CSV table of C-alpha atoms in Angstrom, one decimal:
chain,number,residue,atom,x,y,z
W,298,ALA,CA,-79.6,-29.3,39.8
W,299,LEU,CA,-82.2,-32.0,40.3
W,300,ALA,CA,-82.5,-32.5,36.5
W,301,ARG,CA,-78.7,-32.9,36.2
W,302,VAL,CA,-78.6,-35.5,39.0
W,303,LEU,CA,-81.5,-37.4,37.5
W,304,ALA,CA,-79.9,-37.5,34.1
W,305,SER,CA,-77.0,-39.3,35.7
W,306,VAL,CA,-79.4,-41.6,37.6
W,307,HIS,CA,-81.1,-42.4,34.3
W,308,ALA,CA,-77.8,-43.5,32.8
W,309,GLN,CA,-77.2,-45.8,35.9
W,310,VAL,CA,-80.7,-47.3,35.6
W,311,GLY,CA,-80.1,-47.8,31.8
W,312,ALA,CA,-76.9,-49.6,32.5
W,313,GLY,CA,-78.7,-52.1,34.6
W,314,HIS,CA,-77.8,-50.9,38.1
W,315,GLN,CA,-80.4,-51.2,40.9
W,316,VAL,CA,-80.9,-47.7,42.1
W,317,LEU,CA,-83.0,-46.1,44.8
W,318,LEU,CA,-83.4,-42.4,45.6
W,319,CYS,CA,-83.8,-41.1,49.1
W,320,HIS,CA,-84.7,-37.5,49.7
W,321,GLY,CA,-85.2,-35.0,52.5
W,322,GLY,CA,-87.0,-31.7,52.4
W,323,GLY,CA,-85.2,-29.3,54.7
W,324,PRO,CA,-85.5,-26.1,52.6
W,325,GLN,CA,-89.2,-26.8,51.8
W,326,ALA,CA,-89.9,-27.5,55.5
W,327,ASN,CA,-88.3,-24.3,56.4
W,328,ALA,CA,-90.3,-22.4,53.8
W,329,LEU,CA,-93.6,-23.9,54.9
W,330,SER,CA,-92.8,-23.4,58.6
W,331,GLY,CA,-92.1,-19.7,57.8
W,332,ARG,CA,-95.5,-19.3,56.1
W,333,LEU,CA,-97.2,-20.8,59.1
W,334,GLY,CA,-95.3,-18.6,61.5
W,335,LEU,CA,-93.2,-21.4,63.0
W,336,THR,CA,-89.5,-20.9,63.7
W,337,PRO,CA,-87.3,-23.9,62.7
W,338,ARG,CA,-84.8,-25.0,65.3
W,339,LYS,CA,-81.7,-27.0,64.6
W,340,VAL,CA,-78.8,-28.2,66.9
W,341,GLY,CA,-75.7,-29.4,65.2
W,342,GLY,CA,-77.4,-29.5,61.8
W,343,ARG,CA,-80.3,-31.7,63.2
W,344,ARG,CA,-83.9,-30.5,63.2
W,345,VAL,CA,-85.8,-30.4,66.5
W,346,THR,CA,-89.4,-31.7,65.6
W,347,ASP,CA,-92.3,-30.7,67.9
W,348,ALA,CA,-95.9,-31.7,67.1
W,349,ALA,CA,-96.5,-28.8,64.8
W,350,THR,CA,-93.2,-29.3,62.9
W,351,LEU,CA,-94.0,-33.0,62.5
W,352,GLN,CA,-97.2,-32.0,60.6
W,353,VAL,CA,-95.1,-29.7,58.4
W,354,VAL,CA,-92.6,-32.4,57.7
W,355,LYS,CA,-95.2,-35.0,56.8
W,356,CYS,CA,-96.8,-32.5,54.4
W,357,VAL,CA,-93.5,-31.7,52.8
W,358,LEU,CA,-91.8,-35.1,52.7
W,359,ALA,CA,-94.8,-37.3,51.8
W,360,GLY,CA,-96.5,-34.6,49.7
W,361,GLU,CA,-94.7,-31.8,47.9
W,362,VAL,CA,-91.1,-33.1,47.6
W,363,ASN,CA,-91.9,-36.8,47.0
W,364,VAL,CA,-94.3,-35.9,44.2
W,365,ASP,CA,-92.0,-33.4,42.7
W,366,VAL,CA,-89.0,-35.8,42.6
W,367,VAL,CA,-91.1,-38.6,41.0
W,368,ALA,CA,-92.4,-36.1,38.4
W,369,ALA,CA,-88.8,-34.9,37.8
W,370,CYS,CA,-87.8,-38.6,37.3
W,371,ARG,CA,-90.3,-38.9,34.6
W,372,ARG,CA,-89.1,-35.8,32.8
W,373,ALA,CA,-85.6,-37.3,33.0
W,374,GLY,CA,-86.8,-40.5,31.3
W,375,ILE,CA,-87.0,-42.6,34.5
W,376,THR,CA,-90.6,-43.7,33.7
W,377,ARG,CA,-90.9,-46.4,36.4
W,378,ALA,CA,-90.1,-44.3,39.5
W,379,VAL,CA,-92.5,-44.9,42.4
W,380,GLY,CA,-92.8,-42.7,45.5
W,381,ILE,CA,-92.9,-44.4,48.8
W,382,SER,CA,-92.4,-43.5,52.5
W,383,GLY,CA,-90.3,-45.0,55.1
W,384,VAL,CA,-93.6,-45.7,56.8
W,385,SER,CA,-94.7,-48.0,53.9
W,386,ASP,CA,-94.6,-51.6,55.0
W,387,GLY,CA,-92.6,-50.6,58.0
W,388,LEU,CA,-89.7,-50.0,55.8
W,389,VAL,CA,-88.0,-47.8,58.3
W,390,THR,CA,-88.9,-48.9,61.8
W,391,ALA,CA,-87.9,-46.4,64.4
W,392,LYS,CA,-88.1,-45.3,68.0
W,393,ARG,CA,-88.2,-41.9,69.6
W,394,ARG,CA,-84.7,-40.5,70.1
W,395,PRO,CA,-84.0,-39.9,73.8
W,396,PRO,CA,-82.4,-36.6,74.9
W,397,LYS,CA,-78.8,-36.9,74.0
W,398,VAL,CA,-75.6,-34.9,73.6
W,399,VAL,CA,-74.7,-34.3,70.0
W,400,SER,CA,-72.0,-32.4,68.1
W,401,GLY,CA,-72.9,-28.7,68.4
W,402,SER,CA,-75.0,-29.0,71.6
W,403,GLU,CA,-72.1,-27.7,73.8
W,404,GLY,CA,-72.3,-30.8,76.0
W,405,LYS,CA,-76.0,-30.4,76.9
W,406,PRO,CA,-78.6,-33.1,76.1
W,407,VAL,CA,-81.1,-32.1,73.5
W,408,ASP,CA,-84.7,-33.3,73.3
W,409,PHE,CA,-85.4,-33.6,69.6
W,410,GLY,CA,-89.1,-34.3,70.0
W,411,PHE,CA,-90.6,-36.5,67.2
W,412,VAL,CA,-87.3,-37.4,65.8
W,413,GLY,CA,-86.6,-41.1,65.4
W,414,ASP,CA,-83.6,-43.3,65.6
W,415,VAL,CA,-83.6,-46.2,63.1
W,416,VAL,CA,-84.3,-49.6,64.8
W,417,GLU,CA,-84.5,-51.7,61.6
W,418,ILE,CA,-84.6,-51.4,57.8
W,419,ARG,CA,-87.0,-53.9,56.3
W,420,THR,CA,-85.9,-54.4,52.7
W,421,PRO,CA,-88.5,-56.8,51.2
W,422,LEU,CA,-90.5,-53.8,49.8
W,423,ILE,CA,-87.4,-52.4,48.0
W,424,ARG,CA,-86.5,-55.8,46.6
W,425,HIS,CA,-90.0,-56.4,45.5
W,426,LEU,CA,-90.1,-53.1,43.6
W,427,TRP,CA,-86.7,-53.7,42.1
W,428,ALA,CA,-87.8,-57.2,40.9
W,429,GLY,CA,-90.7,-55.5,39.1
W,430,GLY,CA,-88.4,-53.1,37.3
W,431,LEU,CA,-89.4,-50.1,39.5
W,432,MET,CA,-87.1,-47.5,41.0
W,433,PRO,CA,-88.1,-46.5,44.6
W,434,VAL,CA,-88.1,-42.8,45.6
W,435,ILE,CA,-88.2,-42.8,49.4
W,436,ASN,CA,-89.0,-40.0,51.8
W,437,THR,CA,-87.4,-39.9,55.2
W,438,LEU,CA,-90.2,-40.7,57.6
W,439,GLY,CA,-90.1,-43.7,60.0
W,440,ILE,CA,-92.7,-45.4,62.2
W,441,ASP,CA,-92.7,-47.4,65.4
W,442,ASP,CA,-94.7,-50.5,66.1
W,443,ALA,CA,-97.4,-48.4,67.8
W,444,GLY,CA,-97.9,-46.4,64.6
W,445,VAL,CA,-96.2,-43.2,65.8
W,446,VAL,CA,-94.5,-41.4,62.9
W,447,TYR,CA,-91.1,-39.8,63.2
W,448,ASN,CA,-89.0,-37.4,61.3
W,449,ILE,CA,-85.6,-38.8,60.6
W,450,ASN,CA,-82.5,-37.1,59.1
W,451,ALA,CA,-82.2,-38.0,55.4
W,452,ASP,CA,-78.6,-38.9,55.8
W,453,THR,CA,-79.5,-41.3,58.6
W,454,ILE,CA,-82.1,-43.1,56.5
W,455,SER,CA,-80.1,-43.2,53.3
W,456,THR,CA,-77.0,-44.6,55.0
W,457,ALA,CA,-79.1,-47.1,56.9
W,458,LEU,CA,-80.8,-48.2,53.7
W,459,ALA,CA,-77.4,-48.5,51.9
W,460,GLY,CA,-76.0,-50.6,54.8
W,461,ALA,CA,-79.0,-52.9,55.0
W,462,LEU,CA,-78.9,-53.4,51.2
W,463,ALA,CA,-75.1,-53.9,51.2
W,464,ALA,CA,-74.9,-51.3,48.5
W,465,ASP,CA,-71.7,-50.9,46.5
W,466,ASP,CA,-72.0,-47.1,46.7
W,467,LEU,CA,-73.9,-44.4,48.4
W,468,TYR,CA,-73.9,-40.9,46.8
W,469,LEU,CA,-74.9,-38.0,49.1
W,470,ILE,CA,-75.7,-35.1,46.9
W,471,THR,CA,-75.1,-31.7,48.6
W,472,GLY,CA,-74.8,-28.0,47.9
W,473,VAL,CA,-71.0,-28.2,47.9
W,474,PRO,CA,-68.5,-30.4,45.9
W,475,GLY,CA,-67.5,-32.6,48.8
W,476,VAL,CA,-65.8,-32.2,52.2
W,477,LEU,CA,-63.7,-29.0,52.1
W,478,ARG,CA,-60.8,-28.0,54.2
W,479,ASP,CA,-62.1,-24.4,53.9
W,480,ARG,CA,-65.8,-24.5,53.5
W,481,HIS,CA,-65.7,-21.1,51.6
W,482,ASP,CA,-63.2,-22.4,49.0
W,483,PRO,CA,-64.3,-25.3,46.7
W,484,SER,CA,-60.7,-25.8,45.6
W,485,THR,CA,-59.9,-27.2,49.0
W,486,ARG,CA,-62.0,-30.3,48.4
W,487,ILE,CA,-60.6,-33.5,50.0
W,488,PRO,CA,-60.7,-36.4,47.5
W,489,GLU,CA,-60.7,-39.2,50.0
W,490,LEU,CA,-61.0,-39.8,53.7
W,491,THR,CA,-60.7,-43.0,55.8
W,492,VAL,CA,-62.9,-43.4,58.8
W,493,SER,CA,-60.1,-42.3,61.2
W,494,GLU,CA,-59.2,-39.3,59.0
W,495,ALA,CA,-62.9,-38.2,58.9
W,496,ARG,CA,-63.3,-38.4,62.6
W,497,GLN,CA,-60.1,-36.4,63.1
W,498,ALA,CA,-61.4,-33.8,60.6
W,499,ILE,CA,-64.6,-33.4,62.8
W,500,ALA,CA,-62.5,-33.1,65.9
W,501,ASP,CA,-60.3,-30.5,64.3
W,502,GLY,CA,-63.2,-28.4,63.1
W,503,VAL,CA,-62.6,-29.0,59.4
W,504,ILE,CA,-66.0,-30.7,59.1
W,505,VAL,CA,-68.6,-28.4,60.6
W,506,GLY,CA,-72.4,-27.7,60.6
W,507,GLY,CA,-74.7,-29.9,58.5
W,508,MET,CA,-71.7,-31.8,57.1
W,509,ILE,CA,-71.1,-33.3,60.6
W,510,PRO,CA,-74.2,-35.6,60.7
W,511,LYS,CA,-73.8,-36.5,57.0
W,512,VAL,CA,-70.3,-37.8,57.7
W,513,GLU,CA,-71.1,-39.3,61.1
W,514,GLU,CA,-73.9,-41.4,59.6
W,515,ALA,CA,-71.7,-42.6,56.8
W,516,LEU,CA,-69.0,-43.7,59.1
W,517,ARG,CA,-71.5,-45.9,61.0
W,518,GLN,CA,-72.3,-48.0,58.0
W,519,LEU,CA,-68.9,-48.3,56.3
W,520,GLY,CA,-67.5,-51.7,56.8
W,521,SER,CA,-70.8,-53.3,57.7
W,522,GLY,CA,-72.1,-54.0,54.2
W,523,LEU,CA,-71.7,-50.6,52.6
W,524,LYS,CA,-68.5,-50.3,50.6
W,525,ALA,CA,-68.1,-46.6,49.9
W,526,VAL,CA,-69.8,-43.3,50.5
W,527,HIS,CA,-69.4,-40.3,48.1
W,528,ILE,CA,-70.2,-36.7,49.2
W,529,LEU,CA,-70.5,-34.5,46.1
W,530,GLY,CA,-72.4,-31.7,44.3
W,531,ALA,CA,-75.1,-32.1,41.7
W,532,ASP,CA,-72.7,-31.9,38.8
W,533,GLY,CA,-70.2,-34.5,39.9
W,534,PHE,CA,-72.2,-37.8,39.7
W,535,VAL,CA,-70.9,-39.2,36.5
W,536,ALA,CA,-67.3,-38.3,37.1
W,537,GLU,CA,-67.4,-39.6,40.7
W,538,ALA,CA,-69.1,-42.9,39.7
W,539,ASN,CA,-66.4,-43.5,37.0
W,540,ASP,CA,-63.4,-42.3,39.1
W,541,PRO,CA,-64.1,-42.1,42.9
W,542,GLY,CA,-62.6,-39.0,44.5
W,543,SER,CA,-62.4,-37.1,41.2
W,544,ALA,CA,-65.4,-34.9,41.7
W,545,GLY,CA,-66.4,-35.4,45.4
W,546,THR,CA,-65.1,-36.8,48.6
W,547,THR,CA,-65.0,-40.6,49.0
W,548,LEU,CA,-65.3,-42.1,52.5
W,549,ILE,CA,-63.8,-45.6,52.8
W,550,ALA,CA,-63.1,-48.0,55.6
W,551,GLU,CA,-59.5,-48.2,56.9
């Protein structure tokens, strides 16, 4: 699946588009946690990060996954991919998330531990790499001014980056072909949602689980620089880029 996505990315880079990749590492973090005897905990699709889990996340995001994605880029012909962290140059400055009520927490505040909220995206490093013909591959760690590192949801960072860079399009690659009216039936894919329609779909229980934070983060950035967000599976990139809504779900402002 990664190879298929990167073949499409290679075509975008070859066409002269400025592209950056942003990755998480949830499955790999779960696997390493299991080998270490740790039990991952999530609330509303969001990972709770204690000190031990933060160590796991740093190993996975800044190590295994970032290296593997950059290596896969090279195999796909993207020879100038460079792996960086949200910590690099204070790219993603963050603060510790206070206990808060979130979707799926049944109205109770949740302490997410070393999970950060984005304070600022500092774009000079990205623009410097682009100017040098390089494609950034960013992992989803952030840092505060005191040097404390935080785990941040990949959808949060990718949408914040897209907003700060005033991107034309953000493509969120998932294990499903878009937002589905019935999550067990891919044929129920919704081609397009406005902000109000997406919020209503969350309220109605159409959008559930890990899709909730993905959509919520996208809605925060639409209309503030970012023009469109596409939620799609690994095989839909080219079709969705050429014809929005044809292979995934396109989120747009009203």
